Amino acid sequence: MKINENFLNLKDSYLFATVGKKTTAYKTAHPDRDVIRLSIGDVTLPLAPVVIDAMHRAVDEMSRKETFKGYGPDQYCYGYESLLTSIKDSYRRKGVSLESSEIFISDGAKSDCGNILDIFSADNTVLVPDPVYPVYVDTNIMAGRRIIFADANEQNGFLPMPDKKVKADIIYICSPNNPTGAAYSKAQLKEWVDYALANKAVILYDAAYEYFVDDDSLARSIYQIEGAKECAIELCSYSKTAGFTGVRCGYTVVPQALLRGGVSLNKLWARRQSTKFNGVSYVTQMGAAAVFTEEGERQIKENLAYYRRNAHMISDCLNELGIWYTGGKNSPYIWMKCPNGYDSWAFFDYLLEEANVVGTPGSGFGANGEGFFRLTAFGSEENTREACRRIKNLLINRN
């Protein structure tokens, strides 16, 4: 018996696990300290009432023989038609038309980011930005693929553009980006689509944060870009859009027009999912179906506005301190340059020990993240305000 030795090429610990362990160790040593976490991108507001009502109705249905649901539709991965219809309606409002057969319901975008690789050969070269959400890199290391990095840096606003001299088969794009909060314009995404079409590559487009976009020059779906249905798979999540981090639901769009080597990637993904996945629970799907109703969107936009205010609060704090950053607008993440020449982990320790505020070291997202630091707007308003007060006091006094 042989193990998959590619796993031995991974870092010993997942970034957020390391942050969690260091934070727990500090709190254990200083139980009297009030530590504020602006590190992991977990939501703090409860589910919208319209979602709770829909899930209660679904639970009641499951209690009656005549309305009980067992396994889902014939192809479990597609989901119930009411959910698919709500998703199609949300895309239609963005100017994009989809068929039900192009939408695959999942337990979240993170799972599909890794699982989608099953339909691609391990011989493919993968292009990811640096810095990057760790899952993109780690799942490809696990499969033994060759990974090359697009240079995201302060000079290009952490929005790298295609290099025609580089040949890639699979391209990861997240916009608005995790961790940097930077978002591509429609014109910039058109360059990536043209690059993918020219190289017969496939873009894996992570749109988990698209509901934070409130600028018409930015895309909320890559399918708003001409030609994208011939080269892109879009991965979406209810986690940040509707607070489903503890419920787990997402969806992946694989267009019927997306072919490689004369083979439909939609059919490959349907075959993979129907073999390895038994679908998302009925109760969860009914809750998700309520999200994109007229009332559902009104309620979730209230929650998103709450997090936007937190992001603006952090941005205002950094502006006052004269610290360079990306994000904070059209994104729940703020990617700040570490002040006073600190490296990422040194600033993590300094902020934790002196201000009792936890963020995420940028170096954990890749080599280009060194010297940067990520804060999230998903905390409570009270904690965010207090964290900003502590950061300002600490850095103003230091300066």
Tab-separated table of C-alpha atoms in Angstrom:
chain	number	residue	atom	x	y	z
A	1	MET	CA	0.000	0.000	0.000
A	2	LYS	CA	1.244	3.465	-0.942
A	3	ILE	CA	-0.001	6.781	0.361
A	4	ASN	CA	-0.544	9.857	-1.768
A	5	GLU	CA	2.866	11.393	-1.174
A	6	ASN	CA	1.706	14.721	-2.573
A	7	PHE	CA	0.176	15.372	0.853
A	8	LEU	CA	3.688	15.442	2.274
A	9	ASN	CA	4.354	18.552	0.187
A	10	LEU	CA	1.713	20.529	2.099
A	11	LYS	CA	2.511	22.882	4.942
A	12	ASP	CA	2.167	21.178	8.324
A	13	SER	CA	-0.817	23.290	9.375
A	14	TYR	CA	-3.648	25.102	7.618
A	15	LEU	CA	-3.236	28.874	8.009
A	16	PHE	CA	-6.405	29.510	9.990
A	17	ALA	CA	-5.685	26.577	12.303
A	18	THR	CA	-2.351	28.185	13.173
A	19	VAL	CA	-4.024	31.533	13.825
A	20	GLY	CA	-6.586	29.775	16.020
A	21	LYS	CA	-3.953	27.922	18.049
A	22	LYS	CA	-1.888	31.058	18.677
A	23	THR	CA	-4.999	32.984	19.689
A	24	THR	CA	-6.184	30.227	22.037
A	25	ALA	CA	-2.745	29.995	23.631
A	26	TYR	CA	-2.722	33.747	24.273
A	27	LYS	CA	-6.229	33.730	25.769
A	28	THR	CA	-5.330	30.797	28.013
A	29	ALA	CA	-2.286	32.661	29.290
A	30	HIS	CA	-4.257	35.921	29.701
A	31	PRO	CA	-7.841	34.960	30.628
A	32	ASP	CA	-8.601	38.518	31.762
A	33	ARG	CA	-7.943	40.010	28.299
A	34	ASP	CA	-10.829	40.769	25.929
A	35	VAL	CA	-9.532	39.511	22.576
A	36	ILE	CA	-11.343	40.685	19.418
A	37	ARG	CA	-11.121	38.469	16.353
A	38	LEU	CA	-11.085	40.145	12.939
A	39	SER	CA	-9.297	37.190	11.381
A	40	ILE	CA	-11.447	34.358	10.062
A	41	GLY	CA	-14.157	35.316	7.589
A	42	ASP	CA	-17.068	33.948	9.594
A	43	VAL	CA	-20.322	35.857	9.789
A	44	THR	CA	-21.836	37.064	13.066
A	45	LEU	CA	-25.413	38.045	12.139
A	46	PRO	CA	-28.177	35.407	12.294
A	47	LEU	CA	-29.959	34.009	9.269
A	48	ALA	CA	-32.581	36.277	7.712
A	49	PRO	CA	-36.157	35.706	8.976
A	50	VAL	CA	-37.359	34.709	5.492
A	51	VAL	CA	-34.759	31.921	5.435
A	52	ILE	CA	-35.703	30.682	8.918
A	53	ASP	CA	-39.404	30.657	7.967
A	54	ALA	CA	-38.668	28.631	4.820
A	55	MET	CA	-36.574	26.133	6.756
A	56	HIS	CA	-39.298	25.756	9.411
A	57	ARG	CA	-41.840	24.997	6.679
A	58	ALA	CA	-39.457	22.443	5.196
A	59	VAL	CA	-38.962	20.776	8.592
A	60	ASP	CA	-42.751	20.549	8.981
A	61	GLU	CA	-42.978	18.941	5.543
A	62	MET	CA	-40.416	16.351	6.616
A	63	SER	CA	-42.649	15.433	9.580
A	64	ARG	CA	-45.611	14.397	7.413
A	65	LYS	CA	-45.772	11.264	5.300
A	66	GLU	CA	-47.452	12.988	2.362
A	67	THR	CA	-44.786	15.707	2.116
A	68	PHE	CA	-41.710	13.849	3.395
A	69	LYS	CA	-38.648	14.026	1.124
A	70	GLY	CA	-35.986	11.329	0.855
A	71	TYR	CA	-33.250	11.486	-1.738
A	72	GLY	CA	-33.455	14.546	-3.934
A	73	PRO	CA	-34.158	14.786	-7.674
A	74	ASP	CA	-32.863	12.051	-9.990
A	75	GLN	CA	-29.572	13.857	-10.371
A	76	TYR	CA	-28.951	14.773	-6.735
A	77	CYS	CA	-26.352	17.358	-7.645
A	78	TYR	CA	-28.760	19.611	-9.541
A	79	GLY	CA	-31.030	20.381	-6.598
A	80	TYR	CA	-34.737	21.081	-6.261
A	81	GLU	CA	-36.345	23.134	-9.001
A	82	SER	CA	-37.499	25.896	-6.631
A	83	LEU	CA	-33.880	26.545	-5.648
A	84	LEU	CA	-32.628	26.357	-9.229
A	85	THR	CA	-35.356	28.784	-10.323
A	86	SER	CA	-34.358	31.296	-7.636
A	87	ILE	CA	-30.724	31.092	-8.728
A	88	LYS	CA	-31.651	31.553	-12.389
A	89	ASP	CA	-33.765	34.574	-11.434
A	90	SER	CA	-30.831	36.114	-9.550
A	91	TYR	CA	-28.615	35.667	-12.627
A	92	ARG	CA	-31.292	37.098	-14.888
A	93	ARG	CA	-31.237	40.274	-12.815
A	94	LYS	CA	-27.494	40.427	-13.561
A	95	GLY	CA	-28.189	40.065	-17.281
A	96	VAL	CA	-27.156	36.396	-17.470
A	97	SER	CA	-29.355	33.542	-18.705
A	98	LEU	CA	-28.788	30.025	-17.333
A	99	GLU	CA	-30.425	26.629	-17.752
A	100	SER	CA	-31.281	24.452	-14.743
A	101	SER	CA	-28.912	21.787	-16.073
A	102	GLU	CA	-26.005	24.238	-15.783
A	103	ILE	CA	-26.442	24.736	-12.001
A	104	PHE	CA	-25.116	22.214	-9.470
A	105	ILE	CA	-26.052	22.573	-5.799
A	106	SER	CA	-23.297	21.822	-3.284
A	107	ASP	CA	-22.438	22.214	0.396
A	108	GLY	CA	-20.332	25.298	-0.339
A	109	ALA	CA	-17.801	26.824	-2.686
A	110	LYS	CA	-14.785	25.570	-0.735
A	111	SER	CA	-15.706	21.937	-1.400
A	112	ASP	CA	-16.264	22.512	-5.078
A	113	CYS	CA	-13.016	24.493	-5.439
A	114	GLY	CA	-11.204	21.247	-4.673
A	115	ASN	CA	-13.661	18.686	-6.017
A	116	ILE	CA	-13.956	20.289	-9.466
A	117	LEU	CA	-10.362	19.208	-10.095
A	118	ASP	CA	-11.576	15.618	-10.439
A	119	ILE	CA	-12.661	16.358	-14.001
A	120	PHE	CA	-9.225	17.651	-15.045
A	121	SER	CA	-6.033	15.734	-15.716
A	122	ALA	CA	-3.224	15.947	-13.180
A	123	ASP	CA	-0.986	16.916	-16.116
A	124	ASN	CA	-2.580	20.352	-16.375
A	125	THR	CA	-0.668	23.457	-15.297
A	126	VAL	CA	-2.530	25.619	-12.774
A	127	LEU	CA	-2.216	29.396	-12.515
A	128	VAL	CA	-3.116	31.034	-9.200
A	129	PRO	CA	-2.455	34.549	-7.945
A	130	ASP	CA	0.018	35.100	-5.134
A	131	PRO	CA	-1.241	35.888	-2.499
A	132	VAL	CA	-4.137	33.450	-2.711
A	133	TYR	CA	-6.833	31.651	-0.751
A	134	PRO	CA	-4.927	28.542	0.471
A	135	VAL	CA	-7.473	26.011	-0.808
A	136	TYR	CA	-6.616	26.779	-4.437
A	137	VAL	CA	-2.983	25.862	-3.881
A	138	ASP	CA	-3.353	23.018	-1.396
A	139	THR	CA	-5.885	21.024	-3.426
A	140	ASN	CA	-3.630	21.134	-6.469
A	141	ILE	CA	-0.592	20.140	-4.412
A	142	MET	CA	-2.619	17.157	-3.195
A	143	ALA	CA	-3.182	16.147	-6.818
A	144	GLY	CA	0.441	16.680	-7.831
A	145	ARG	CA	-0.230	19.398	-10.385
A	146	ARG	CA	2.314	21.964	-11.504
A	147	ILE	CA	1.431	25.354	-10.050
A	148	ILE	CA	2.603	28.700	-11.354
A	149	PHE	CA	1.848	32.037	-9.739
A	150	ALA	CA	0.531	35.327	-11.089
A	151	ASP	CA	2.356	38.188	-9.409
A	152	ALA	CA	-0.171	40.173	-7.360
A	153	ASN	CA	1.524	43.059	-5.579
A	154	GLU	CA	1.186	46.586	-4.294
A	155	GLN	CA	2.163	48.060	-7.670
A	156	ASN	CA	-0.718	46.387	-9.562
A	157	GLY	CA	-3.186	46.799	-6.708
A	158	PHE	CA	-3.091	43.022	-6.152
A	159	LEU	CA	-4.897	42.523	-9.466
A	160	PRO	CA	-2.454	40.672	-11.757
A	161	MET	CA	-3.249	40.601	-15.458
A	162	PRO	CA	-2.548	37.817	-18.000
A	163	ASP	CA	0.995	37.309	-19.216
A	164	LYS	CA	0.864	36.071	-22.819
A	165	LYS	CA	4.252	34.432	-22.377
A	166	VAL	CA	2.804	32.111	-19.711
A	167	LYS	CA	0.778	29.040	-20.713
A	168	ALA	CA	-1.751	27.788	-18.173
A	169	ASP	CA	-4.545	25.213	-18.413
A	170	ILE	CA	-6.525	26.002	-15.253
A	171	ILE	CA	-6.809	29.553	-13.898
A	172	TYR	CA	-8.157	30.522	-10.480
A	173	ILE	CA	-9.725	33.950	-10.153
A	174	CYS	CA	-11.534	35.263	-7.060
A	175	SER	CA	-13.196	38.662	-7.406
A	176	PRO	CA	-13.794	40.398	-5.060
A	177	ASN	CA	-10.685	38.689	-3.828
A	178	ASN	CA	-9.970	36.735	-0.707
A	179	PRO	CA	-7.603	37.720	0.906
A	180	THR	CA	-6.885	41.105	-0.689
A	181	GLY	CA	-10.382	42.521	-1.173
A	182	ALA	CA	-9.350	43.782	-4.617
A	183	ALA	CA	-11.920	43.410	-7.403
A	184	TYR	CA	-11.457	43.199	-11.177
A	185	SER	CA	-13.303	45.559	-13.488
A	186	LYS	CA	-15.324	44.068	-16.331
A	187	ALA	CA	-12.668	45.310	-18.747
A	188	GLN	CA	-9.928	43.529	-16.801
A	189	LEU	CA	-11.917	40.293	-16.656
A	190	LYS	CA	-12.400	40.496	-20.433
A	191	GLU	CA	-8.613	40.262	-20.781
A	192	TRP	CA	-8.613	37.096	-18.652
A	193	VAL	CA	-11.452	35.586	-20.686
A	194	ASP	CA	-9.637	36.361	-23.941
A	195	TYR	CA	-6.451	34.817	-22.516
A	196	ALA	CA	-8.316	31.652	-21.492
A	197	LEU	CA	-9.978	31.316	-24.885
A	198	ALA	CA	-6.660	31.809	-26.681
A	199	ASN	CA	-4.976	29.139	-24.530
A	200	LYS	CA	-7.981	26.784	-24.407
A	201	ALA	CA	-7.737	27.127	-20.630
A	202	VAL	CA	-10.541	26.962	-18.070
A	203	ILE	CA	-11.118	29.715	-15.509
A	204	LEU	CA	-12.364	28.612	-12.087
A	205	TYR	CA	-14.091	31.809	-10.997
A	206	ASP	CA	-14.815	32.116	-7.280
A	207	ALA	CA	-17.738	34.530	-6.889
A	208	ALA	CA	-18.341	33.949	-3.181
A	209	TYR	CA	-18.314	37.692	-2.433
A	210	GLU	CA	-20.174	39.032	-5.460
A	211	TYR	CA	-23.050	40.394	-3.376
A	212	PHE	CA	-20.656	42.922	-1.828
A	213	VAL	CA	-20.147	44.568	-5.237
A	214	ASP	CA	-21.977	47.882	-5.592
A	215	ASP	CA	-19.979	49.351	-8.473
A	216	ASP	CA	-21.407	48.900	-11.979
A	217	SER	CA	-17.914	48.805	-13.498
A	218	LEU	CA	-17.230	45.550	-11.618
A	219	ALA	CA	-18.604	42.140	-12.532
A	220	ARG	CA	-20.900	40.176	-10.236
A	221	SER	CA	-20.594	37.127	-12.486
A	222	ILE	CA	-17.937	36.225	-14.996
A	223	TYR	CA	-20.763	35.383	-17.393
A	224	GLN	CA	-21.392	39.107	-17.716
A	225	ILE	CA	-18.236	39.000	-19.842
A	226	GLU	CA	-18.576	38.033	-23.507
A	227	GLY	CA	-17.121	34.588	-24.235
A	228	ALA	CA	-16.979	33.459	-20.598
A	229	LYS	CA	-19.444	30.600	-21.065
A	230	GLU	CA	-16.914	28.979	-23.396
A	231	CYS	CA	-14.079	29.085	-20.845
A	232	ALA	CA	-15.289	29.553	-17.264
A	233	ILE	CA	-16.814	27.642	-14.353
A	234	GLU	CA	-18.322	29.826	-11.634
A	235	LEU	CA	-18.312	28.787	-7.968
A	236	CYS	CA	-20.779	30.504	-5.646
A	237	SER	CA	-21.692	30.321	-1.978
A	238	TYR	CA	-24.512	31.319	0.362
A	239	SER	CA	-22.007	31.548	3.235
A	240	LYS	CA	-21.196	35.251	2.992
A	241	THR	CA	-24.185	36.245	0.859
A	242	ALA	CA	-26.771	34.927	3.329
A	243	GLY	CA	-24.837	33.879	6.441
A	244	PHE	CA	-24.862	30.134	5.653
A	245	THR	CA	-21.416	29.405	7.110
A	246	GLY	CA	-23.016	27.062	9.642
A	247	VAL	CA	-25.730	25.784	7.289
A	248	ARG	CA	-23.577	24.963	4.240
A	249	CYS	CA	-24.950	25.543	0.758
A	250	GLY	CA	-23.473	26.762	-2.509
A	251	TYR	CA	-23.727	26.200	-6.232
A	252	THR	CA	-21.403	25.782	-9.166
A	253	VAL	CA	-22.276	26.805	-12.713
A	254	VAL	CA	-20.838	24.739	-15.567
A	255	PRO	CA	-22.186	26.046	-18.899
A	256	GLN	CA	-23.321	23.635	-21.584
A	257	ALA	CA	-21.156	25.623	-24.008
A	258	LEU	CA	-17.963	24.735	-22.126
A	259	LEU	CA	-16.206	22.003	-24.121
A	260	ARG	CA	-12.624	20.794	-24.124
A	261	GLY	CA	-11.371	18.193	-26.579
A	262	GLY	CA	-14.934	17.900	-27.837
A	263	VAL	CA	-16.099	16.788	-24.376
A	264	SER	CA	-18.742	18.579	-22.305
A	265	LEU	CA	-17.354	19.606	-18.912
A	266	ASN	CA	-20.953	19.927	-17.736
A	267	LYS	CA	-21.503	16.213	-18.349
A	268	LEU	CA	-18.216	15.290	-16.675
A	269	TRP	CA	-19.118	17.280	-13.562
A	270	ALA	CA	-22.646	15.823	-13.489
A	271	ARG	CA	-21.151	12.337	-13.656
A	272	ARG	CA	-18.659	13.109	-10.910
A	273	GLN	CA	-21.270	14.611	-8.608
A	274	SER	CA	-23.882	11.894	-9.105
A	275	THR	CA	-21.193	9.321	-8.257
A	276	LYS	CA	-19.561	10.985	-5.241
A	277	PHE	CA	-22.239	13.299	-3.818
A	278	ASN	CA	-25.784	12.665	-2.594
A	279	GLY	CA	-26.879	16.265	-2.592
A	280	VAL	CA	-27.738	18.966	-0.061
A	281	SER	CA	-30.523	18.438	2.465
A	282	TYR	CA	-34.053	19.448	1.518
A	283	VAL	CA	-34.372	21.758	4.539
A	284	THR	CA	-31.162	23.587	3.611
A	285	GLN	CA	-32.195	23.919	-0.033
A	286	MET	CA	-35.566	25.410	0.888
A	287	GLY	CA	-33.824	27.946	3.109
A	288	ALA	CA	-31.477	28.812	0.244
A	289	ALA	CA	-34.401	29.093	-2.200
A	290	ALA	CA	-35.804	31.912	-0.054
A	291	VAL	CA	-32.594	33.963	-0.268
A	292	PHE	CA	-33.109	35.298	-3.797
A	293	THR	CA	-36.808	36.044	-3.461
A	294	GLU	CA	-37.768	39.724	-3.413
A	295	GLU	CA	-38.157	39.707	0.379
A	296	GLY	CA	-35.098	37.495	0.824
A	297	GLU	CA	-32.852	39.859	-1.093
A	298	ARG	CA	-34.197	42.821	0.864
A	299	GLN	CA	-33.345	41.123	4.156
A	300	ILE	CA	-29.897	39.842	3.197
A	301	LYS	CA	-28.979	43.259	1.809
A	302	GLU	CA	-29.650	44.684	5.273
A	303	ASN	CA	-27.134	42.217	6.720
A	304	LEU	CA	-24.613	42.952	3.973
A	305	ALA	CA	-24.997	46.678	4.632
A	306	TYR	CA	-24.065	45.991	8.273
A	307	TYR	CA	-20.808	44.333	7.203
A	308	ARG	CA	-20.134	47.099	4.670
A	309	ARG	CA	-20.355	49.651	7.464
A	310	ASN	CA	-17.799	47.624	9.411
A	311	ALA	CA	-15.520	47.585	6.356
A	312	HIS	CA	-15.849	51.354	5.980
A	313	MET	CA	-15.067	51.748	9.686
A	314	ILE	CA	-11.814	49.800	9.271
A	315	SER	CA	-10.980	51.703	6.071
A	316	ASP	CA	-11.521	55.025	7.823
A	317	CYS	CA	-9.211	53.868	10.619
A	318	LEU	CA	-6.429	53.001	8.179
A	319	ASN	CA	-6.952	56.218	6.227
A	320	GLU	CA	-6.529	58.198	9.447
A	321	LEU	CA	-3.318	56.294	10.192
A	322	GLY	CA	-2.022	56.740	6.624
A	323	ILE	CA	-1.712	52.980	6.043
A	324	TRP	CA	-1.933	51.628	2.482
A	325	TYR	CA	-4.601	48.973	1.845
A	326	THR	CA	-6.853	47.354	-0.730
A	327	GLY	CA	-10.445	46.203	-0.223
A	328	GLY	CA	-12.860	47.729	2.233
A	329	LYS	CA	-15.145	48.660	-0.670
A	330	ASN	CA	-17.003	46.047	-2.727
A	331	SER	CA	-15.479	43.520	-0.333
A	332	PRO	CA	-15.663	42.408	3.314
A	333	TYR	CA	-11.858	42.128	3.475
A	334	ILE	CA	-9.259	44.793	4.121
A	335	TRP	CA	-5.692	43.995	3.050
A	336	MET	CA	-3.357	46.397	4.831
A	337	LYS	CA	0.349	46.989	4.580
A	338	CYS	CA	2.021	46.211	7.896
A	339	PRO	CA	3.172	49.474	9.485
A	340	ASN	CA	6.645	50.304	10.752
A	341	GLY	CA	8.369	47.608	8.713
A	342	TYR	CA	6.783	44.675	10.543
A	343	ASP	CA	6.659	41.333	8.780
A	344	SER	CA	3.255	39.605	8.767
A	345	TRP	CA	3.628	37.279	11.766
A	346	ALA	CA	5.515	39.873	13.820
A	347	PHE	CA	2.617	42.287	13.303
A	348	PHE	CA	0.171	39.502	14.222
A	349	ASP	CA	1.981	39.010	17.537
A	350	TYR	CA	2.293	42.751	18.161
A	351	LEU	CA	-1.400	43.409	17.505
A	352	LEU	CA	-2.495	40.439	19.614
A	353	GLU	CA	-0.250	41.195	22.560
A	354	GLU	CA	-0.511	44.990	22.637
A	355	ALA	CA	-4.062	45.607	21.364
A	356	ASN	CA	-5.672	42.184	21.872
A	357	VAL	CA	-6.883	42.211	18.255
A	358	VAL	CA	-6.500	39.197	15.958
A	359	GLY	CA	-6.075	39.429	12.187
A	360	THR	CA	-4.554	37.096	9.599
A	361	PRO	CA	-0.886	37.334	8.557
A	362	GLY	CA	-0.581	37.984	4.844
A	363	SER	CA	2.389	35.657	4.457
A	364	GLY	CA	0.042	32.747	5.131
A	365	PHE	CA	-1.533	33.438	1.747
A	366	GLY	CA	1.720	33.239	-0.205
A	367	ALA	CA	5.136	34.817	-0.606
A	368	ASN	CA	3.688	38.091	-1.922
A	369	GLY	CA	1.610	38.379	1.221
A	370	GLU	CA	4.666	38.972	3.369
A	371	GLY	CA	4.480	42.398	4.928
A	372	PHE	CA	0.683	42.529	4.635
A	373	PHE	CA	-2.186	41.688	6.937
A	374	ARG	CA	-5.872	40.808	6.444
A	375	LEU	CA	-8.745	42.119	8.541
A	376	THR	CA	-12.385	41.137	8.040
A	377	ALA	CA	-15.592	43.116	8.403
A	378	PHE	CA	-17.606	40.123	9.630
A	379	GLY	CA	-17.320	40.957	13.318
A	380	SER	CA	-19.976	42.765	15.308
A	381	GLU	CA	-20.247	46.539	14.930
A	382	GLU	CA	-19.268	46.985	18.582
A	383	ASN	CA	-16.174	44.791	18.292
A	384	THR	CA	-15.130	46.395	15.017
A	385	ARG	CA	-15.397	49.878	16.500
A	386	GLU	CA	-13.440	48.840	19.590
A	387	ALA	CA	-10.783	47.078	17.490
A	388	CYS	CA	-10.328	50.232	15.399
A	389	ARG	CA	-9.999	52.324	18.562
A	390	ARG	CA	-7.317	49.987	19.912
A	391	ILE	CA	-5.414	49.871	16.620
A	392	LYS	CA	-5.405	53.670	16.344
A	393	ASN	CA	-4.267	54.111	19.922
A	394	LEU	CA	-1.520	51.537	19.529
A	395	LEU	CA	-0.119	52.813	16.245
A	396	ILE	CA	-0.486	56.518	16.986
A	397	ASN	CA	1.358	56.035	20.261
A	398	ARG	CA	3.990	53.910	18.490
A	399	ASN	CA	4.529	56.597	15.867
